PDB file of C-alpha atoms in Angstrom:
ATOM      1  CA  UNK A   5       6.119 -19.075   3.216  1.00 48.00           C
ATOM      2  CA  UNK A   6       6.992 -22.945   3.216  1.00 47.00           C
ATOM      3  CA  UNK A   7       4.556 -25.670   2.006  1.00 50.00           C
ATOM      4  CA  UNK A   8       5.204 -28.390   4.067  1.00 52.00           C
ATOM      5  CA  UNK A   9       2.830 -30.742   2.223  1.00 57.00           C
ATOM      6  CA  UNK A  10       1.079 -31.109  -1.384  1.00 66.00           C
ATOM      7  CA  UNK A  11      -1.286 -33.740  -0.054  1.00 70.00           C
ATOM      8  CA  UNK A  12      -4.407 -32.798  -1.262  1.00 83.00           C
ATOM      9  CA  UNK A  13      -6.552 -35.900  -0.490  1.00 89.00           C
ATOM     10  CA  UNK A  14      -6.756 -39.113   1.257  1.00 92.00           C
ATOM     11  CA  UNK A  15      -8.565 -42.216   1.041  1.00 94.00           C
ATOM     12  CA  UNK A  16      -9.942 -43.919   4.275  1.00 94.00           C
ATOM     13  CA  UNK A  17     -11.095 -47.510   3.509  1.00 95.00           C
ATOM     14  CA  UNK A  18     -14.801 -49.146   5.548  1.00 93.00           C
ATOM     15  CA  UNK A  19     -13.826 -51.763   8.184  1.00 94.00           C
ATOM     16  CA  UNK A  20     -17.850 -52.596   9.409  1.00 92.00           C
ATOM     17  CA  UNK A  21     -17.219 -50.166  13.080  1.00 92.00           C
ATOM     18  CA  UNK A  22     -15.312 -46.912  12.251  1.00 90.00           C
ATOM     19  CA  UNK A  23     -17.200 -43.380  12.007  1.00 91.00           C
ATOM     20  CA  UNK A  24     -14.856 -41.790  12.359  1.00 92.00           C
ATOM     21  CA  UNK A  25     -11.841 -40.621   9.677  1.00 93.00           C
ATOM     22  CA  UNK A  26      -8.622 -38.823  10.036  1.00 89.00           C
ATOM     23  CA  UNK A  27      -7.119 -36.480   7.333  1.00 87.00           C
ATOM     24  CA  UNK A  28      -3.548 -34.934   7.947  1.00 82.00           C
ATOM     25  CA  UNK A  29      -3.857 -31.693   5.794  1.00 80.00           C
ATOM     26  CA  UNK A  30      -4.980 -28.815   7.653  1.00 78.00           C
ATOM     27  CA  UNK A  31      -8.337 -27.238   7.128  1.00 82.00           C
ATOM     28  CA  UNK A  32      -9.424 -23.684   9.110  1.00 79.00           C
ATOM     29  CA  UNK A  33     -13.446 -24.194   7.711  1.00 82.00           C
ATOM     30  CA  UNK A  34     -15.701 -27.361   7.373  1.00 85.00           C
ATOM     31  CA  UNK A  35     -16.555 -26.137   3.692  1.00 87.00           C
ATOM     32  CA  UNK A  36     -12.461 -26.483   2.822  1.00 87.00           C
ATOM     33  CA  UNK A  37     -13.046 -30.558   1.754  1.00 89.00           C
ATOM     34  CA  UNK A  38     -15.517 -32.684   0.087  1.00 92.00           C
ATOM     35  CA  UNK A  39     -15.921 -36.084   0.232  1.00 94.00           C
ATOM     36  CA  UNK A  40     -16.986 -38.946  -1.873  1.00 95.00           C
ATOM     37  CA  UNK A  41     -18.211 -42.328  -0.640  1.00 94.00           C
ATOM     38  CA  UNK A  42     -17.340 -45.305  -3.451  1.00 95.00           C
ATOM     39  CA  UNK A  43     -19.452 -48.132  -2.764  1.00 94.00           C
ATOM     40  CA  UNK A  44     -17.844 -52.035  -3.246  1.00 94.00           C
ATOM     41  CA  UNK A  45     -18.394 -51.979  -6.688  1.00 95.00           C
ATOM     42  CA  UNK A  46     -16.338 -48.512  -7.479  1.00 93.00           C
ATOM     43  CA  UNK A  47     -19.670 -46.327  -7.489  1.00 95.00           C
ATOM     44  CA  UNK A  48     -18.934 -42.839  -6.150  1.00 95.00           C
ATOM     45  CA  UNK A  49     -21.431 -40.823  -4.432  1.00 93.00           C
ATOM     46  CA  UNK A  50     -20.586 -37.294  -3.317  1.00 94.00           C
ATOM     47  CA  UNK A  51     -21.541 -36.691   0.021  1.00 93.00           C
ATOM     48  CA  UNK A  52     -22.956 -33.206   1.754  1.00 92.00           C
ATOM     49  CA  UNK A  53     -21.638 -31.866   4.596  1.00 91.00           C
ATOM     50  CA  UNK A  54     -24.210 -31.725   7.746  1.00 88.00           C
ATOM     51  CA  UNK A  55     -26.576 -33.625   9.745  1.00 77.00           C
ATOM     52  CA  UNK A  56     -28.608 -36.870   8.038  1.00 74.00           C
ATOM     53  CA  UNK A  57     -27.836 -40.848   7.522  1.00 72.00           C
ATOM     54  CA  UNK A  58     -25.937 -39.684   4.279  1.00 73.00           C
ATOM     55  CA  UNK A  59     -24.220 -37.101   5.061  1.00 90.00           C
ATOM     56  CA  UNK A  60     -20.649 -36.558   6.939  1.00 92.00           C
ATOM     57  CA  UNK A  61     -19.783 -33.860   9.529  1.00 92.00           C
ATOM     58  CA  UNK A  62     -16.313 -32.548  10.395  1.00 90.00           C
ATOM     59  CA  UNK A  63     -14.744 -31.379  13.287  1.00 87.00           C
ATOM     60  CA  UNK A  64     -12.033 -29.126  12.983  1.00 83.00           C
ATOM     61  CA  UNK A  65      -9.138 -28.661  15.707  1.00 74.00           C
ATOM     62  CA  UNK A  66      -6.714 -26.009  16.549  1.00 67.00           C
ATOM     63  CA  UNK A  67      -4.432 -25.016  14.435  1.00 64.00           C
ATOM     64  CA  UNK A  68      -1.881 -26.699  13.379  1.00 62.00           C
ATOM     65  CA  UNK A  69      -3.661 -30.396  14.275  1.00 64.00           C
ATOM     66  CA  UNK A  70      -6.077 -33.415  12.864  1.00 69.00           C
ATOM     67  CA  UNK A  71      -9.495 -32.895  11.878  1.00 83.00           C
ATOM     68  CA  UNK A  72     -12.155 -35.450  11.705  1.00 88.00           C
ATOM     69  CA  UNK A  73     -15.001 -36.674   9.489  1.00 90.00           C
ATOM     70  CA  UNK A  74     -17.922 -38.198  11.067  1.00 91.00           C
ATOM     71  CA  UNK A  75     -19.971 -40.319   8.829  1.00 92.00           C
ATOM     72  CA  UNK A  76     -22.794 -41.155   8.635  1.00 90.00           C
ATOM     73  CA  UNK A  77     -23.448 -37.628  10.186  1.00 87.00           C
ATOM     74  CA  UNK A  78     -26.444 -39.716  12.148  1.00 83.00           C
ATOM     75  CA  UNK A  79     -27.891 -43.165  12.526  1.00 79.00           C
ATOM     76  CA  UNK A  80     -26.583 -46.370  13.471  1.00 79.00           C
ATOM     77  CA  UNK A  81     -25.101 -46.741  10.276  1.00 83.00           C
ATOM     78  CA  UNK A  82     -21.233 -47.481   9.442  1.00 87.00           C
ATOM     79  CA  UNK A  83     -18.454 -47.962   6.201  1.00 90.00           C
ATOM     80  CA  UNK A  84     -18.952 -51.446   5.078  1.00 92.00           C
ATOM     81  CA  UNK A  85     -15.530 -53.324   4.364  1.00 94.00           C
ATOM     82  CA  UNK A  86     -15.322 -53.024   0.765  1.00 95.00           C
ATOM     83  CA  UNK A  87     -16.321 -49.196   0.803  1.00 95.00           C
ATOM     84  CA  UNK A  88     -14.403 -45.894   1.316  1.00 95.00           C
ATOM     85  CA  UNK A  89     -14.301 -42.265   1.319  1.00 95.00           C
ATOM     86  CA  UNK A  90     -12.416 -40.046  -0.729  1.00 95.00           C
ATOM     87  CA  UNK A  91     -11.487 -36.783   1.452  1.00 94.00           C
ATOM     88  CA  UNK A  92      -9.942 -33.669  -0.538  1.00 93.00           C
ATOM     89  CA  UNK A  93      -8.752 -30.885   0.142  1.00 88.00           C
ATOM     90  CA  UNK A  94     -10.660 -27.959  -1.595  1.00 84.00           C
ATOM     91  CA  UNK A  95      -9.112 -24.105  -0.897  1.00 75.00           C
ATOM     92  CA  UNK A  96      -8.759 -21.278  -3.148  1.00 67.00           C
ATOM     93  CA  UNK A  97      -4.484 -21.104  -3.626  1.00 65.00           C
ATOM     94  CA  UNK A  98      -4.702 -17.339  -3.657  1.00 65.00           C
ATOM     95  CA  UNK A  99      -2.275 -14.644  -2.134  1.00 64.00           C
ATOM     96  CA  UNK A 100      -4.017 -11.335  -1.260  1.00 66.00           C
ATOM     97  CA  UNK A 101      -0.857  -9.643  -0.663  1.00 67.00           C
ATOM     98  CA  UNK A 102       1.316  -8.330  -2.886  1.00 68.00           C
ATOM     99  CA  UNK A 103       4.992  -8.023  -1.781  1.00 66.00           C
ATOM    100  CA  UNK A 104       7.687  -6.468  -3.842  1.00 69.00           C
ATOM    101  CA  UNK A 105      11.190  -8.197  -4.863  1.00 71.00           C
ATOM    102  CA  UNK A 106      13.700  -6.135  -2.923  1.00 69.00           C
ATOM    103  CA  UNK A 107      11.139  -3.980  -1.388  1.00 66.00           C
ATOM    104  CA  UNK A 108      10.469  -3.639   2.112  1.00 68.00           C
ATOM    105  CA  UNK A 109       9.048  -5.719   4.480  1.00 67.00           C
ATOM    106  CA  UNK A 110       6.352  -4.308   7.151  1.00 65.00           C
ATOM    107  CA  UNK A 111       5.157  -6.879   9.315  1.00 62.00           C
ATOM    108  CA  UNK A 112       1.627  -6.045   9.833  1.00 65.00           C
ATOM    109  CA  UNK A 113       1.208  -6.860   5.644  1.00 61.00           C
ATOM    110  CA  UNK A 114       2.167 -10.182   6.289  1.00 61.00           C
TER     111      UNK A 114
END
């Protein structure tokens, strides 16, 4: 298997209208990032994913493609110029299967 990218976060600065946030690292669950809002003086805040004036949602595509934060989650609310969000990439780097050096290769293992 390839890795096509180490990017494991991205910061999306506040411009007073945006809600909503691109990352380009892709995600299969909602649960697979967290985010952190830093206010204007460098303050960070984690955030919780779901519904509430605090809190961020995400919306995750097809794979392979972009997913989306929404934040606030609800409210009129929006990221002040001055303020950002921290999104990072959180999976477990594991490998459940165990292939052999110079062993054979069945398909249905992979």
């Amino acid at each position: 298997m390839t890795i096509s990218s180490e990017l494991v976060y991205v910061e999306r600065a506040g411009n007073d209208s945006a809600t909503e946030f691109s990352f380009p690292f892709v995600i299969f669950s909602a649960t697979e990032i967290e985010v952190t809002h830093f206010d204007a003086d460098g303050v960070d805040t984690p955030l919780v994913l779901g519904s509430g004036t605090s809190n961020y949602t995400v919306t995750v595509t097809t794979y392979p493609g972009s997913c989306l934060i929404t934040y606030p989650a609800s409210g009129s609310g929006t990221l002040a110029t001055g303020e950002s969000l921290l999104i990072r990439r959180n999976t477990q780097a594991v490998q459940p299967a165990s292939l052999r050096n110079q062993g054979g290769m069945h398909p249905q293992t992979i």
